[in-house]
PDB file of C-alpha atoms in Angstrom:
ATOM      1  CA  MET A  20      -1.804 -15.834   0.058  1.00 90.00           C
ATOM      2  CA  VAL A  21       0.013 -14.854   3.523  1.00 94.00           C
ATOM      3  CA  ALA A  22       3.628 -16.060   2.057  1.00 96.00           C
ATOM      4  CA  ALA A  23       2.862 -13.572  -1.213  1.00 97.00           C
ATOM      5  CA  LEU A  24       2.356 -11.041   1.069  1.00 96.00           C
ATOM      6  CA  GLY A  25       5.001 -11.052   2.508  1.00 97.00           C
ATOM      7  CA  VAL A  26       7.172 -11.244  -1.199  1.00 97.00           C
ATOM      8  CA  ALA A  27       5.182  -8.971  -1.939  1.00 98.00           C
ATOM      9  CA  PHE A  28       5.947  -6.624   0.682  1.00 97.00           C
ATOM     10  CA  VAL A  29       9.575  -6.942   1.156  1.00 97.00           C
ATOM     11  CA  THR A  30      10.187  -6.474  -2.661  1.00 97.00           C
ATOM     12  CA  SER A  31       8.164  -2.990  -2.784  1.00 97.00           C
ATOM     13  CA  ARG A  32       9.581  -2.137  -0.067  1.00 96.00           C
ATOM     14  CA  ALA A  33      12.923  -2.449  -1.905  1.00 97.00           C
ATOM     15  CA  VAL A  34      11.980  -1.081  -4.973  1.00 97.00           C
ATOM     16  CA  ALA A  35      11.049   2.273  -2.653  1.00 95.00           C
ATOM     17  CA  ALA A  36      13.804   2.492  -1.337  1.00 95.00           C
ATOM     18  CA  VAL A  37      15.727   3.050  -4.085  1.00 95.00           C
ATOM     19  CA  SER A  38      12.790   5.141  -6.092  1.00 94.00           C
ATOM     20  CA  THR A  39      13.195   8.425  -6.262  1.00 92.00           C
ATOM     21  CA  GLU A  40       9.834   9.361  -7.714  1.00 93.00           C
ATOM     22  CA  VAL A  41       8.304  11.896  -5.846  1.00 92.00           C
ATOM     23  CA  ARG A  42       4.193  11.592  -5.460  1.00 93.00           C
ATOM     24  CA  PRO A  43       1.900  13.270  -7.576  1.00 92.00           C
ATOM     25  CA  PHE A  44       0.950  16.526  -5.267  1.00 87.00           C
ATOM     26  CA  GLN A  45       4.324  17.118  -4.565  1.00 88.00           C
ATOM     27  CA  THR A  46       5.509  17.685  -7.920  1.00 88.00           C
ATOM     28  CA  HIS A  47       2.195  19.160  -9.921  1.00 83.00           C
ATOM     29  CA  THR A  48      -0.868  21.187  -9.051  1.00 83.00           C
ATOM     30  CA  VAL A  49      -3.515  18.571  -7.981  1.00 80.00           C
ATOM     31  CA  HIS A  50      -6.572  17.796  -5.923  1.00 76.00           C
ATOM     32  CA  GLN A  51      -5.819  16.138  -3.427  1.00 76.00           C
ATOM     33  CA  LEU A  52      -9.222  14.113  -1.858  1.00 78.00           C
ATOM     34  CA  VAL A  53      -7.112  12.454   1.093  1.00 81.00           C
ATOM     35  CA  ALA A  54      -4.158  14.089   2.748  1.00 78.00           C
ATOM     36  CA  HIS A  55      -1.297  11.811   2.632  1.00 82.00           C
ATOM     37  CA  THR A  56       2.236  12.416   4.283  1.00 84.00           C
ATOM     38  CA  PRO A  57       5.086  13.129   1.178  1.00 87.00           C
ATOM     39  CA  GLY A  58       7.706  10.392   0.471  1.00 86.00           C
ATOM     40  CA  PRO A  59       8.134   7.681  -2.545  1.00 89.00           C
ATOM     41  CA  SER A  60       5.365   7.060  -4.878  1.00 93.00           C
ATOM     42  CA  LEU A  61       6.710   4.323  -6.261  1.00 96.00           C
ATOM     43  CA  PRO A  62       5.087   1.474  -6.217  1.00 97.00           C
ATOM     44  CA  SER A  63       1.874   2.009  -4.660  1.00 96.00           C
ATOM     45  CA  ASP A  64       1.255  -0.473  -1.381  1.00 96.00           C
ATOM     46  CA  HIS A  65      -1.908  -0.389  -1.739  1.00 96.00           C
ATOM     47  CA  ALA A  66      -1.786  -1.632  -4.835  1.00 98.00           C
ATOM     48  CA  THR A  67       0.352  -3.678  -4.631  1.00 98.00           C
ATOM     49  CA  ALA A  68      -1.149  -5.784  -1.573  1.00 98.00           C
ATOM     50  CA  ALA A  69      -4.721  -6.122  -3.232  1.00 98.00           C
ATOM     51  CA  PHE A  70      -3.280  -7.363  -5.942  1.00 98.00           C
ATOM     52  CA  ALA A  71      -1.089 -10.294  -4.455  1.00 98.00           C
ATOM     53  CA  VAL A  72      -4.167 -11.233  -2.225  1.00 98.00           C
ATOM     54  CA  ALA A  73      -5.960 -10.891  -5.556  1.00 98.00           C
ATOM     55  CA  PHE A  74      -3.625 -13.454  -7.664  1.00 98.00           C
ATOM     56  CA  ALA A  75      -2.850 -15.276  -5.002  1.00 98.00           C
ATOM     57  CA  VAL A  76      -6.302 -16.520  -3.900  1.00 98.00           C
ATOM     58  CA  THR A  77      -6.685 -16.616  -8.467  1.00 97.00           C
ATOM     59  CA  ALA A  78      -2.936 -19.676  -8.302  1.00 96.00           C
ATOM     60  CA  PHE A  79      -4.406 -21.077  -4.916  1.00 95.00           C
ATOM     61  CA  VAL A  80      -7.341 -20.493  -4.579  1.00 96.00           C
ATOM     62  CA  SER A  81     -10.346 -19.750  -6.226  1.00 97.00           C
ATOM     63  CA  ARG A  82     -10.262 -18.666  -9.952  1.00 97.00           C
ATOM     64  CA  ARG A  83     -13.841 -17.346  -9.938  1.00 97.00           C
ATOM     65  CA  TRP A  84     -12.555 -15.157  -6.890  1.00 98.00           C
ATOM     66  CA  GLY A  85     -10.128 -14.011  -8.045  1.00 98.00           C
ATOM     67  CA  VAL A  86     -11.041 -12.682 -11.065  1.00 98.00           C
ATOM     68  CA  VAL A  87     -13.416 -10.677  -8.746  1.00 98.00           C
ATOM     69  CA  LEU A  88     -10.977  -9.926  -6.248  1.00 98.00           C
ATOM     70  CA  THR A  89      -8.565  -8.814  -8.938  1.00 98.00           C
ATOM     71  CA  LEU A  90     -11.409  -6.238 -11.039  1.00 98.00           C
ATOM     72  CA  LEU A  91     -11.948  -5.173  -6.550  1.00 98.00           C
ATOM     73  CA  ALA A  92      -7.345  -4.351  -6.994  1.00 98.00           C
ATOM     74  CA  ALA A  93      -7.590  -1.991  -9.912  1.00 98.00           C
ATOM     75  CA  VAL A  94     -10.417  -0.227  -8.209  1.00 98.00           C
ATOM     76  CA  VAL A  95      -8.446   0.427  -5.345  1.00 98.00           C
ATOM     77  CA  GLY A  96      -5.386   0.682  -8.190  1.00 98.00           C
ATOM     78  CA  PHE A  97      -7.535   3.900 -10.128  1.00 97.00           C
ATOM     79  CA  ALA A  98      -8.872   5.056  -6.295  1.00 96.00           C
ATOM     80  CA  ARG A  99      -4.798   6.339  -5.486  1.00 95.00           C
ATOM     81  CA  VAL A 100      -4.761   7.614  -8.724  1.00 95.00           C
ATOM     82  CA  TRP A 101      -8.001   9.348  -8.616  1.00 93.00           C
ATOM     83  CA  THR A 102      -6.841  11.084  -4.696  1.00 92.00           C
ATOM     84  CA  GLY A 103      -3.642  12.636  -5.714  1.00 90.00           C
ATOM     85  CA  VAL A 104      -1.848  10.206  -4.043  1.00 94.00           C
ATOM     86  CA  HIS A 105      -0.038   7.765  -6.449  1.00 95.00           C
ATOM     87  CA  TYR A 106       0.692   7.926 -10.927  1.00 96.00           C
ATOM     88  CA  PRO A 107      -1.390   5.186 -12.592  1.00 97.00           C
ATOM     89  CA  GLY A 108       2.237   3.678 -13.231  1.00 97.00           C
ATOM     90  CA  ASP A 109       2.584   3.407  -9.608  1.00 98.00           C
ATOM     91  CA  ILE A 110      -0.257   1.156  -9.766  1.00 98.00           C
ATOM     92  CA  LEU A 111       1.655  -1.020 -12.460  1.00 98.00           C
ATOM     93  CA  ALA A 112       4.582  -1.658 -10.821  1.00 98.00           C
ATOM     94  CA  GLY A 113       2.542  -3.043  -7.645  1.00 98.00           C
ATOM     95  CA  ALA A 114       0.781  -5.335 -10.012  1.00 98.00           C
ATOM     96  CA  ALA A 115       3.940  -6.866 -11.833  1.00 98.00           C
ATOM     97  CA  ILE A 116       5.338  -7.140  -7.793  1.00 98.00           C
ATOM     98  CA  ALA A 117       2.071  -9.038  -6.920  1.00 98.00           C
ATOM     99  CA  ALA A 118       2.222 -11.209  -9.609  1.00 98.00           C
ATOM    100  CA  LEU A 119       5.661 -11.664  -9.066  1.00 98.00           C
ATOM    101  CA  ALA A 120       5.502 -12.210  -5.511  1.00 98.00           C
ATOM    102  CA  VAL A 121       2.874 -15.017  -6.603  1.00 98.00           C
ATOM    103  CA  ALA A 122       4.583 -16.454  -9.164  1.00 98.00           C
ATOM    104  CA  VAL A 123       7.731 -17.220  -6.627  1.00 98.00           C
ATOM    105  CA  VAL A 124       5.574 -18.110  -4.022  1.00 97.00           C
ATOM    106  CA  SER A 125       3.705 -21.180  -6.621  1.00 95.00           C
ATOM    107  CA  ALA A 126       7.024 -21.837  -7.520  1.00 95.00           C
ATOM    108  CA  CYS A 127       8.632 -22.303  -4.439  1.00 95.00           C
ATOM    109  CA  ASP A 128       5.414 -24.369  -3.727  1.00 91.00           C
ATOM    110  CA  ARG A 129       5.620 -26.427  -6.644  1.00 90.00           C
ATOM    111  CA  LEU A 130       9.601 -26.882  -5.561  1.00 92.00           C
ATOM    112  CA  ILE A 131       8.713 -28.606  -2.136  1.00 90.00           C
ATOM    113  CA  ARG A 132       5.520 -30.488  -2.841  1.00 87.00           C
ATOM    114  CA  GLY A 133       6.223 -31.725  -6.105  1.00 77.00           C
ATOM    115  CA  PRO A 134       4.148 -31.535  -9.466  1.00 70.00           C
ATOM    116  CA  LYS A 135      -0.307 -31.589  -9.079  1.00 68.00           C
ATOM    117  CA  LYS A 136      -1.486 -34.597  -9.304  1.00 63.00           C
ATOM    118  CA  SER A 137      -3.778 -35.433 -11.975  1.00 57.00           C
ATOM    119  CA  SER A 138      -7.302 -36.697 -10.730  1.00 57.00           C
ATOM    120  CA  SER A 139      -7.642 -38.265 -13.415  1.00 55.00           C
ATOM    121  CA  SER A 140      -6.651 -41.671 -14.301  1.00 50.00           C
ATOM    122  CA  ALA A 141      -5.086 -42.934 -18.022  1.00 48.00           C
TER     123      ALA A 141
END
């Protein structure tokens, strides 16, 4: 999970470094519910982290808990849009980065450890 968060964070920072999208409150009249500094909006760091944890739990720990955490990550994403600091696309980008990070870590894990062995006998 830590590796997935690390890959997601590095990827998120790289995307933010080349993004020209500013936050909604910088270009639109919004009722901003939380104070936030101006800067790049794409992707949402909060959403990236929340989805990375949720997807990593799904992939490496428990599908059931992963579903619960994915729903909570969606709530985090909604809250970031509702408070006026992100666009919906910023949240989707964070979720996509998180999914990519978990896929990369999972693939690396399979390469290093080899495929999982089935517990059933033939």
